[in-house]
Amino acid sequence: MKAFMDQDFLLSTDTAKKLFHEYAENMPILDYHCHINPREIAEDRKFDNITQVWLGGDHYKWRQMRSNGVDEYYITGGASDREKFQKWAETLEKAIGNPLYHWSHLELKRYFGYEGYLNGDTAEEVWNLCNAKLHEADMSVRNIIRRSSVTLICTTDDPIDSLEWHKAIKEDDSFEVQVLPAWRPDKAMNLEVPTYLEYLDKLSKVSGIQVKSFADLKEALKSRMDFFASMGCCVSDHALEYIMYAPASEEEIEAIFAKRLAGEAITKEEGLKFRTAYMLFVGTEYHKRGWVMQIHYGCKRDNNTGMFAKLGPDTGYDCINNYAPSAQTADFLNALNEMDAMPKTILYSLNPNDNAAIGSILGCFQDSAAIGKIQQGSAWWFNDHKAGMTEQMVSLANLGLLSNFVGMLTDSRSFLSYTRHEYFRRILCELIGGWVENGEYPADYKALEKIIKGISYNNAVRYFGFQLDCK
């Protein structure tokens, strides 16, 4: 029996161990999509206790605590941080087979030096150990990033954001890690949201362009793209329920937009037409600017309306959407391609059943402009576990070139989540090592080193065009 999470955790063959320990383990981390707060980096925040790091905003953990019958008082309510940590510890010991069990213990090992396992009985010991460590100088936010060998971070930022914290970080010579904004313009697209007109007012003020038409909206967004670009932005991200291609004339889109400005409700069909026009516009702009377009789709959000009313979005009440029409996705990309306006694009679906569809779509739009110009994103959210990551990479290998894959991202709000890259790399090396051991790929370690280091780090550096050294 193997020891729990030893140095060869998830590595079952000699080849897998060699690939991980010699090639993957010490590669830097490029976190090209996350949800961490740049203010906390600018101010070099220090956390008072492990609950602040682990449970503040982590809806992955909240879902499991609810599944364990924990009262909301101990999850998002007024319980003390110590009480919340105890309830999480009592839940974690039941999380056999769940990636949270692995992630949590990797974080305890790598950042706190804890070699045991967390449960209700050990909670006090772990609480005291972690809190003592968190008060040491090398556990400030910036030092956590340094200890994790992170070279660059892309946050997630709305077009109306002032980016003041990015500016402060950029001007601070004492911190060597690049922290760049990433453009997330969903609020400018979501016509049906009750606060949409209020958002347009804010966009009008920060852009200096009064938005009274769709043409005005495009000009305002272009102005803000210019500002984001001046701050180093070259990456966008979109959250869509699904990708639908519903073309309409410019006059029809203007009429739909005018209807919404007048305070009238729009139909579902009108909303789809507007989204199509909006996405074609931003995609064209990304192509002009050399930005990467990331599209996350296949999520049905805020399903528990009662809890949404109490807690708001991103609190653990989202699920996989089973409706993700691949034909419309292909039509959308083709429309950009016909306009000679196809940006580098990464597609993520929350539905693992879409792996093969995405893999087949990629091959329709690759070209010589960039190696792996159209990418399938890493297994996302409900899929970023051992089985989900393996399935995504096997599907990508079957239908495309896994070797050109841009690899892992944290997609997290926690500064301790960089161990997810280690988790991913171990799974990657186990997969490829198994193919070598089975005679499905030669033991050509020159080629294998390039593949492993590429997927771990180097491919992303080249793909996004970041000014970093590929080692």
Short mmCIF file of C-alpha atoms in Angstrom, two decimals:
data_model
loop_
_atom_site.label_atom_id
_atom_site.label_comp_id
_atom_site.label_asym_id
_atom_site.label_seq_id
_atom_site.Cartn_x
_atom_site.Cartn_y
_atom_site.Cartn_z
CA MET A 1 0.00 0.00 0.00
CA LYS A 2 1.33 3.42 -0.93
CA ALA A 3 1.66 6.08 1.73
CA PHE A 4 -0.92 8.83 1.72
CA MET A 5 0.05 11.58 -0.73
CA ASP A 6 3.77 10.77 -0.74
CA GLN A 7 6.26 12.17 -3.26
CA ASP A 8 4.87 9.84 -5.92
CA PHE A 9 1.23 10.71 -5.29
CA LEU A 10 -0.84 9.82 -8.39
CA LEU A 11 2.27 8.47 -10.16
CA SER A 12 2.10 4.71 -10.63
CA THR A 13 4.87 3.98 -13.17
CA ASP A 14 8.59 4.69 -13.36
CA THR A 15 8.05 6.77 -16.50
CA ALA A 16 5.36 8.89 -14.86
CA LYS A 17 7.65 9.51 -11.88
CA LYS A 18 10.53 10.54 -14.17
CA LEU A 19 8.33 12.87 -16.22
CA PHE A 20 7.00 14.59 -13.13
CA HIS A 21 10.09 14.84 -10.96
CA GLU A 22 12.56 15.69 -13.74
CA TYR A 23 10.41 17.84 -16.04
CA ALA A 24 7.14 19.07 -14.55
CA GLU A 25 7.65 19.48 -10.83
CA ASN A 26 9.91 22.53 -10.87
CA MET A 27 8.42 24.42 -13.80
CA PRO A 28 7.10 27.91 -12.94
CA ILE A 29 3.38 28.70 -12.90
CA LEU A 30 1.61 31.02 -15.31
CA ASP A 31 -1.88 31.73 -13.97
CA TYR A 32 -3.62 33.16 -17.02
CA HIS A 33 -7.13 33.08 -15.51
CA CYS A 34 -8.12 33.54 -11.88
CA HIS A 35 -10.46 35.53 -9.66
CA ILE A 36 -8.07 36.74 -6.96
CA ASN A 37 -8.32 40.32 -5.75
CA PRO A 38 -5.48 42.55 -7.05
CA ARG A 39 -5.95 44.85 -4.07
CA GLU A 40 -4.79 42.07 -1.76
CA ILE A 41 -1.61 41.74 -3.83
CA ALA A 42 -1.03 45.50 -3.92
CA GLU A 43 -1.45 45.74 -0.15
CA ASP A 44 0.43 42.46 0.46
CA ARG A 45 -2.35 41.20 2.71
CA LYS A 46 -1.64 38.90 5.63
CA PHE A 47 -4.44 36.61 6.76
CA ASP A 48 -5.40 36.28 10.40
CA ASN A 49 -6.37 32.64 10.19
CA ILE A 50 -6.83 29.66 7.86
CA THR A 51 -10.58 30.18 7.59
CA GLN A 52 -10.02 33.53 5.88
CA VAL A 53 -7.81 31.81 3.30
CA TRP A 54 -9.84 28.66 2.83
CA LEU A 55 -13.51 29.41 3.38
CA GLY A 56 -13.94 33.06 2.52
CA GLY A 57 -15.72 32.93 -0.84
CA ASP A 58 -14.88 29.32 -1.67
CA HIS A 59 -18.19 27.95 -2.93
CA TYR A 60 -16.55 24.59 -3.74
CA LYS A 61 -16.18 23.99 -0.01
CA TRP A 62 -19.54 25.56 0.83
CA ARG A 63 -21.36 23.05 -1.41
CA GLN A 64 -19.78 20.11 0.37
CA MET A 65 -20.52 21.52 3.81
CA ARG A 66 -24.17 21.85 2.82
CA SER A 67 -24.07 18.27 1.53
CA ASN A 68 -22.88 17.28 5.01
CA GLY A 69 -25.88 18.93 6.64
CA VAL A 70 -23.96 21.90 8.03
CA ASP A 71 -26.18 24.84 8.94
CA GLU A 72 -25.64 27.96 6.82
CA TYR A 73 -24.71 29.79 10.01
CA TYR A 74 -21.40 27.92 9.92
CA ILE A 75 -20.86 28.43 6.18
CA THR A 76 -21.71 32.00 5.20
CA GLY A 77 -23.35 33.06 8.45
CA GLY A 78 -22.18 34.66 11.67
CA ALA A 79 -20.31 31.77 13.26
CA SER A 80 -16.75 32.42 14.37
CA ASP A 81 -13.89 31.54 12.06
CA ARG A 82 -12.87 28.74 14.41
CA GLU A 83 -16.36 27.25 14.36
CA LYS A 84 -16.47 27.42 10.55
CA PHE A 85 -13.09 25.70 10.31
CA GLN A 86 -14.29 22.91 12.59
CA LYS A 87 -17.33 22.27 10.41
CA TRP A 88 -15.14 22.20 7.31
CA ALA A 89 -12.72 19.74 8.96
CA GLU A 90 -15.63 17.45 9.88
CA THR A 91 -16.85 17.62 6.29
CA LEU A 92 -13.45 17.05 4.68
CA GLU A 93 -12.92 13.69 6.33
CA LYS A 94 -15.98 12.46 4.41
CA ALA A 95 -14.77 13.81 1.06
CA ILE A 96 -13.15 10.60 -0.14
CA GLY A 97 -12.78 10.70 -3.92
CA ASN A 98 -13.40 14.47 -4.05
CA PRO A 99 -10.64 16.74 -5.40
CA LEU A 100 -11.11 19.03 -2.41
CA TYR A 101 -9.57 16.32 -0.26
CA HIS A 102 -6.45 16.29 -2.41
CA TRP A 103 -6.28 20.07 -2.90
CA SER A 104 -6.69 20.77 0.81
CA HIS A 105 -3.99 18.35 1.86
CA LEU A 106 -1.60 19.51 -0.86
CA GLU A 107 -2.02 23.04 0.47
CA LEU A 108 -1.44 21.88 4.04
CA LYS A 109 1.75 20.10 2.97
CA ARG A 110 3.21 22.74 0.67
CA TYR A 111 2.42 25.92 2.61
CA PHE A 112 2.17 24.76 6.23
CA GLY A 113 4.38 21.66 6.36
CA TYR A 114 1.57 19.53 7.76
CA GLU A 115 2.06 15.83 6.99
CA GLY A 116 -1.04 14.47 8.71
CA TYR A 117 -4.66 14.60 7.61
CA LEU A 118 -7.39 16.98 8.59
CA ASN A 119 -10.57 15.79 10.28
CA GLY A 120 -12.75 16.76 13.21
CA ASP A 121 -10.27 15.37 15.72
CA THR A 122 -7.18 17.08 14.26
CA ALA A 123 -8.90 20.40 13.56
CA GLU A 124 -7.49 22.13 16.64
CA GLU A 125 -3.94 21.03 15.85
CA VAL A 126 -4.21 22.16 12.23
CA TRP A 127 -5.91 25.42 13.20
CA ASN A 128 -3.07 26.36 15.55
CA LEU A 129 -0.33 25.27 13.13
CA CYS A 130 -1.74 27.14 10.15
CA ASN A 131 -2.50 30.30 12.07
CA ALA A 132 1.01 30.42 13.51
CA LYS A 133 2.45 30.00 10.01
CA LEU A 134 0.15 32.66 8.55
CA HIS A 135 1.63 35.21 10.93
CA GLU A 136 5.14 34.59 9.62
CA ALA A 137 6.54 37.07 7.10
CA ASP A 138 6.84 34.56 4.27
CA MET A 139 3.08 33.92 4.30
CA SER A 140 1.96 37.33 3.12
CA VAL A 141 0.10 37.28 -0.19
CA ARG A 142 3.13 38.33 -2.22
CA ASN A 143 5.38 35.78 -0.56
CA ILE A 144 2.84 33.00 -1.12
CA ILE A 145 2.91 33.91 -4.81
CA ARG A 146 6.72 33.89 -4.80
CA ARG A 147 6.91 30.56 -2.96
CA SER A 148 4.58 29.10 -5.59
CA SER A 149 6.99 30.05 -8.42
CA VAL A 150 4.33 32.15 -10.15
CA THR A 151 5.66 34.40 -12.91
CA LEU A 152 2.46 36.08 -14.10
CA ILE A 153 -1.15 36.42 -13.01
CA CYS A 154 -4.19 37.54 -15.01
CA THR A 155 -7.08 38.65 -12.84
CA THR A 156 -10.70 39.06 -14.01
CA ASP A 157 -11.85 42.65 -14.41
CA ASP A 158 -14.93 44.53 -15.59
CA PRO A 159 -14.62 47.23 -18.29
CA ILE A 160 -15.60 49.94 -15.80
CA ASP A 161 -12.85 48.96 -13.35
CA SER A 162 -10.32 51.70 -12.61
CA LEU A 163 -7.48 49.12 -12.47
CA GLU A 164 -5.97 51.26 -9.71
CA TRP A 165 -4.56 48.23 -7.89
CA HIS A 166 -2.95 46.89 -11.06
CA LYS A 167 -1.35 50.32 -11.50
CA ALA A 168 -0.04 50.26 -7.94
CA ILE A 169 1.47 46.80 -8.44
CA LYS A 170 2.99 47.77 -11.77
CA GLU A 171 4.68 50.80 -10.24
CA ASP A 172 6.00 48.87 -7.24
CA ASP A 173 9.53 47.74 -8.07
CA SER A 174 9.68 45.56 -4.94
CA PHE A 175 7.35 42.95 -6.49
CA GLU A 176 8.67 41.12 -9.52
CA VAL A 177 5.59 39.08 -10.52
CA GLN A 178 3.47 40.56 -13.30
CA VAL A 179 -0.19 41.06 -12.40
CA LEU A 180 -2.23 41.94 -15.48
CA PRO A 181 -5.93 42.69 -15.92
CA ALA A 182 -8.12 40.44 -18.05
CA TRP A 183 -11.17 41.86 -19.80
CA ARG A 184 -14.51 40.38 -18.62
CA PRO A 185 -17.28 42.39 -20.35
CA ASP A 186 -20.31 40.22 -19.54
CA LYS A 187 -22.25 43.01 -17.81
CA ALA A 188 -22.23 45.07 -21.00
CA MET A 189 -23.79 42.16 -22.89
CA ASN A 190 -26.48 40.95 -20.50
CA LEU A 191 -29.46 43.04 -21.61
CA GLU A 192 -31.96 41.12 -19.51
CA VAL A 193 -30.37 41.96 -16.15
CA PRO A 194 -32.56 44.45 -14.22
CA THR A 195 -29.57 46.69 -13.44
CA TYR A 196 -28.38 46.87 -17.06
CA LEU A 197 -29.26 50.53 -17.59
CA GLU A 198 -27.47 51.46 -14.37
CA TYR A 199 -24.40 49.66 -15.67
CA LEU A 200 -24.56 51.59 -18.95
CA ASP A 201 -24.57 54.85 -16.98
CA LYS A 202 -21.35 53.80 -15.23
CA LEU A 203 -19.79 52.73 -18.51
CA SER A 204 -20.74 56.06 -20.07
CA LYS A 205 -19.05 57.98 -17.26
CA VAL A 206 -15.75 56.07 -17.25
CA SER A 207 -15.48 55.97 -21.06
CA GLY A 208 -16.58 59.56 -21.67
CA ILE A 209 -19.02 58.28 -24.32
CA GLN A 210 -22.75 58.57 -23.65
CA VAL A 211 -24.21 55.21 -24.58
CA LYS A 212 -27.50 55.84 -26.42
CA SER A 213 -27.16 53.18 -29.13
CA PHE A 214 -25.39 49.93 -29.87
CA ALA A 215 -22.90 51.92 -31.95
CA ASP A 216 -22.21 54.05 -28.87
CA LEU A 217 -21.77 50.93 -26.75
CA LYS A 218 -19.15 49.61 -29.15
CA GLU A 219 -17.25 52.90 -29.06
CA ALA A 220 -17.37 52.99 -25.26
CA LEU A 221 -16.06 49.45 -25.05
CA LYS A 222 -13.28 50.18 -27.54
CA SER A 223 -12.24 53.13 -25.40
CA ARG A 224 -12.05 50.92 -22.34
CA MET A 225 -10.16 48.24 -24.30
CA ASP A 226 -7.58 50.90 -25.12
CA PHE A 227 -7.25 51.65 -21.41
CA PHE A 228 -6.97 47.97 -20.47
CA ALA A 229 -4.35 47.46 -23.18
CA SER A 230 -2.32 50.34 -21.74
CA MET A 231 -2.26 48.35 -18.49
CA GLY A 232 -0.94 45.24 -20.20
CA CYS A 233 -4.20 43.42 -20.89
CA CYS A 234 -4.13 40.93 -23.76
CA VAL A 235 -6.66 38.38 -22.53
CA SER A 236 -10.47 38.41 -22.43
CA ASP A 237 -12.95 36.08 -20.81
CA HIS A 238 -16.67 35.51 -21.29
CA ALA A 239 -19.21 33.56 -19.26
CA LEU A 240 -22.03 32.27 -21.47
CA GLU A 241 -24.81 29.84 -20.74
CA TYR A 242 -24.16 28.48 -24.20
CA ILE A 243 -22.79 29.73 -27.50
CA MET A 244 -25.64 30.52 -29.86
CA TYR A 245 -25.23 31.97 -33.33
CA ALA A 246 -28.31 34.00 -34.25
CA PRO A 247 -27.31 36.60 -36.87
CA ALA A 248 -29.30 39.80 -37.43
CA SER A 249 -28.92 43.03 -39.37
CA GLU A 250 -27.32 46.08 -37.79
CA GLU A 251 -30.69 47.84 -37.92
CA GLU A 252 -32.37 45.01 -36.03
CA ILE A 253 -29.70 45.04 -33.32
CA GLU A 254 -30.08 48.79 -32.90
CA ALA A 255 -33.85 48.34 -32.56
CA ILE A 256 -33.39 45.68 -29.88
CA PHE A 257 -30.95 47.89 -28.00
CA ALA A 258 -33.27 50.91 -28.24
CA LYS A 259 -36.11 48.78 -26.90
CA ARG A 260 -34.03 47.88 -23.84
CA LEU A 261 -32.94 51.49 -23.33
CA ALA A 262 -36.62 52.44 -23.27
CA GLY A 263 -37.12 50.06 -20.36
CA GLU A 264 -39.03 47.46 -22.35
CA ALA A 265 -38.53 43.71 -21.89
CA ILE A 266 -36.80 41.90 -24.71
CA THR A 267 -37.62 38.41 -25.94
CA LYS A 268 -35.29 35.44 -25.68
CA GLU A 269 -34.76 35.51 -29.44
CA GLU A 270 -33.89 39.21 -29.33
CA GLY A 271 -31.44 38.53 -26.53
CA LEU A 272 -29.73 35.81 -28.57
CA LYS A 273 -29.43 38.09 -31.59
CA PHE A 274 -27.93 40.83 -29.46
CA ARG A 275 -25.45 38.43 -27.85
CA THR A 276 -24.37 37.21 -31.28
CA ALA A 277 -23.76 40.75 -32.53
CA TYR A 278 -21.98 41.64 -29.31
CA MET A 279 -19.67 38.61 -29.40
CA LEU A 280 -18.87 39.15 -33.08
CA PHE A 281 -17.95 42.75 -32.29
CA VAL A 282 -15.66 41.94 -29.36
CA GLY A 283 -14.13 38.99 -31.22
CA THR A 284 -13.25 41.29 -34.10
CA GLU A 285 -11.67 43.77 -31.70
CA TYR A 286 -9.64 41.04 -30.02
CA HIS A 287 -8.31 39.97 -33.41
CA LYS A 288 -7.24 43.54 -34.21
CA ARG A 289 -5.50 43.88 -30.87
CA GLY A 290 -3.90 40.44 -30.73
CA TRP A 291 -5.88 39.50 -27.61
CA VAL A 292 -6.87 35.97 -26.66
CA MET A 293 -10.62 35.28 -26.38
CA GLN A 294 -11.62 32.83 -23.67
CA ILE A 295 -15.20 31.56 -23.63
CA HIS A 296 -16.56 29.64 -20.64
CA TYR A 297 -19.96 28.13 -21.34
CA GLY A 298 -22.30 25.34 -20.30
CA CYS A 299 -23.18 26.63 -16.83
CA LYS A 300 -26.69 27.21 -15.48
CA ARG A 301 -26.27 29.66 -12.66
CA ASP A 302 -28.12 30.58 -9.44
CA ASN A 303 -30.52 27.65 -9.47
CA ASN A 304 -31.68 27.97 -5.87
CA THR A 305 -33.61 31.23 -6.11
CA GLY A 306 -34.26 31.45 -2.37
CA MET A 307 -30.56 31.23 -1.53
CA PHE A 308 -29.66 33.53 -4.42
CA ALA A 309 -31.92 36.16 -2.87
CA LYS A 310 -30.08 35.75 0.45
CA LEU A 311 -26.48 35.34 -0.68
CA GLY A 312 -26.22 36.52 -4.29
CA PRO A 313 -24.21 34.91 -7.12
CA ASP A 314 -21.14 32.65 -6.88
CA THR A 315 -22.22 31.06 -3.61
CA GLY A 316 -22.47 27.41 -4.68
CA TYR A 317 -25.80 27.09 -6.48
CA ASP A 318 -24.68 26.61 -10.09
CA CYS A 319 -24.83 23.43 -12.16
CA ILE A 320 -23.91 21.96 -15.53
CA ASN A 321 -26.11 23.04 -18.40
CA ASN A 322 -26.83 20.14 -20.72
CA TYR A 323 -27.65 22.41 -23.68
CA ALA A 324 -24.52 23.42 -25.57
CA PRO A 325 -25.17 23.22 -29.34
CA SER A 326 -21.88 22.53 -31.10
CA ALA A 327 -23.31 23.52 -34.48
CA GLN A 328 -23.92 27.09 -33.33
CA THR A 329 -20.46 27.24 -31.76
CA ALA A 330 -18.96 26.28 -35.09
CA ASP A 331 -21.19 28.81 -36.89
CA PHE A 332 -20.08 31.58 -34.53
CA LEU A 333 -16.40 30.85 -35.10
CA ASN A 334 -16.99 30.56 -38.82
CA ALA A 335 -18.62 34.00 -38.90
CA LEU A 336 -15.48 35.48 -37.35
CA ASN A 337 -13.34 33.49 -39.74
CA GLU A 338 -15.32 34.76 -42.76
CA MET A 339 -14.62 38.33 -41.62
CA ASP A 340 -10.92 37.47 -41.32
CA ALA A 341 -11.31 38.40 -37.66
CA MET A 342 -10.67 35.16 -35.78
CA PRO A 343 -8.70 35.82 -32.59
CA LYS A 344 -6.82 33.18 -30.68
CA THR A 345 -9.64 31.41 -28.86
CA ILE A 346 -9.93 29.04 -25.90
CA LEU A 347 -13.20 27.14 -25.45
CA TYR A 348 -14.23 25.74 -22.07
CA SER A 349 -17.47 23.84 -21.57
CA LEU A 350 -18.69 22.90 -18.12
CA ASN A 351 -20.35 19.85 -19.65
CA PRO A 352 -17.79 17.03 -20.07
CA ASN A 353 -19.99 15.56 -22.80
CA ASP A 354 -18.80 18.45 -24.98
CA ASN A 355 -15.15 17.36 -25.01
CA ALA A 356 -15.35 15.57 -28.35
CA ALA A 357 -17.47 18.30 -29.95
CA ILE A 358 -14.96 20.96 -28.95
CA GLY A 359 -12.08 18.78 -30.11
CA SER A 360 -13.65 18.39 -33.53
CA ILE A 361 -14.47 22.11 -33.82
CA LEU A 362 -10.87 23.10 -33.08
CA GLY A 363 -9.58 21.36 -36.16
CA CYS A 364 -11.88 23.35 -38.42
CA PHE A 365 -10.26 26.70 -37.62
CA GLN A 366 -6.57 26.10 -36.94
CA ASP A 367 -4.18 27.99 -39.19
CA SER A 368 -0.56 29.03 -39.48
CA ALA A 369 -1.11 32.29 -37.58
CA ALA A 370 -0.32 30.51 -34.30
CA ILE A 371 0.47 27.01 -33.10
CA GLY A 372 -2.78 25.69 -31.63
CA LYS A 373 -4.61 28.94 -32.37
CA ILE A 374 -7.95 27.48 -31.25
CA GLN A 375 -7.66 25.65 -27.93
CA GLN A 376 -9.80 23.51 -25.70
CA GLY A 377 -9.45 24.88 -22.20
CA SER A 378 -8.44 22.80 -19.23
CA ALA A 379 -11.14 20.75 -17.47
CA TRP A 380 -13.19 23.41 -15.74
CA TRP A 381 -14.95 23.78 -12.38
CA PHE A 382 -16.99 20.62 -11.80
CA ASN A 383 -14.50 18.76 -14.01
CA ASP A 384 -11.14 19.81 -12.56
CA HIS A 385 -10.59 16.51 -10.79
CA LYS A 386 -8.58 13.42 -11.66
CA ALA A 387 -11.20 11.81 -13.90
CA GLY A 388 -12.27 15.10 -15.53
CA MET A 389 -8.73 16.23 -16.33
CA THR A 390 -7.84 12.83 -17.71
CA GLU A 391 -10.95 12.67 -19.87
CA GLN A 392 -10.34 16.16 -21.27
CA MET A 393 -6.72 15.43 -22.15
CA VAL A 394 -7.49 12.02 -23.65
CA SER A 395 -10.21 13.55 -25.82
CA LEU A 396 -7.92 16.37 -26.90
CA ALA A 397 -5.17 13.88 -27.73
CA ASN A 398 -7.60 11.74 -29.72
CA LEU A 399 -8.84 14.62 -31.86
CA GLY A 400 -6.04 17.18 -31.88
CA LEU A 401 -2.53 17.82 -30.61
CA LEU A 402 -2.29 17.49 -26.84
CA SER A 403 1.35 18.61 -27.07
CA ASN A 404 0.20 22.15 -28.00
CA PHE A 405 -2.24 22.40 -25.06
CA VAL A 406 -1.84 25.56 -22.95
CA GLY A 407 -2.44 23.63 -19.73
CA MET A 408 -3.72 24.48 -16.30
CA LEU A 409 -5.10 27.63 -14.67
CA THR A 410 -6.34 28.12 -11.12
CA ASP A 411 -9.69 29.86 -11.82
CA SER A 412 -9.69 30.47 -8.08
CA ARG A 413 -10.18 33.18 -5.48
CA SER A 414 -7.60 31.68 -3.11
CA PHE A 415 -3.88 32.39 -3.00
CA LEU A 416 -3.21 28.83 -1.88
CA SER A 417 -4.75 27.30 -5.02
CA TYR A 418 -1.47 27.13 -6.93
CA THR A 419 -1.12 23.53 -5.78
CA ARG A 420 -3.81 22.77 -8.37
CA HIS A 421 -1.03 23.10 -10.94
CA GLU A 422 0.93 20.38 -9.16
CA TYR A 423 -2.19 18.22 -9.06
CA PHE A 424 -2.72 18.75 -12.80
CA ARG A 425 0.92 18.05 -13.65
CA ARG A 426 0.90 14.78 -11.70
CA ILE A 427 -2.21 13.66 -13.61
CA LEU A 428 -0.62 14.75 -16.90
CA CYS A 429 2.57 12.78 -16.20
CA GLU A 430 0.62 9.72 -15.09
CA LEU A 431 -1.38 9.80 -18.32
CA ILE A 432 1.56 10.25 -20.68
CA GLY A 433 3.76 7.94 -18.64
CA GLY A 434 1.13 5.24 -19.00
CA TRP A 435 1.13 5.60 -22.77
CA VAL A 436 4.91 5.23 -22.84
CA GLU A 437 4.87 2.22 -20.52
CA ASN A 438 2.21 0.61 -22.70
CA GLY A 439 4.26 1.08 -25.86
CA GLU A 440 1.88 3.67 -27.30
CA TYR A 441 4.62 6.33 -27.48
CA PRO A 442 8.40 5.77 -27.50
CA ALA A 443 10.60 6.48 -24.50
CA ASP A 444 11.99 9.48 -26.38
CA TYR A 445 12.82 11.68 -23.43
CA LYS A 446 13.96 14.61 -25.56
CA ALA A 447 10.48 14.81 -27.08
CA LEU A 448 8.75 13.97 -23.80
CA GLU A 449 10.59 16.72 -21.95
CA LYS A 450 9.43 19.25 -24.51
CA ILE A 451 5.84 18.00 -24.30
CA ILE A 452 5.68 18.00 -20.50
CA LYS A 453 7.36 21.37 -20.04
CA GLY A 454 5.25 22.81 -22.84
CA ILE A 455 1.92 21.79 -21.34
CA SER A 456 3.08 22.74 -17.84
CA TYR A 457 4.20 26.27 -18.72
CA ASN A 458 5.98 27.05 -21.99
CA ASN A 459 3.00 26.67 -24.34
CA ALA A 460 0.99 29.25 -22.40
CA VAL A 461 3.87 31.73 -22.42
CA ARG A 462 4.14 31.48 -26.20
CA TYR A 463 0.41 31.35 -26.87
CA PHE A 464 -0.49 34.48 -24.91
CA GLY A 465 2.63 36.33 -25.99
CA PHE A 466 3.72 37.22 -22.47
CA GLN A 467 7.26 38.55 -22.15
CA LEU A 468 8.64 35.75 -20.00
CA ASP A 469 11.52 33.36 -20.37
CA CYS A 470 10.67 29.81 -21.49
CA LYS A 471 13.03 27.52 -19.59
#
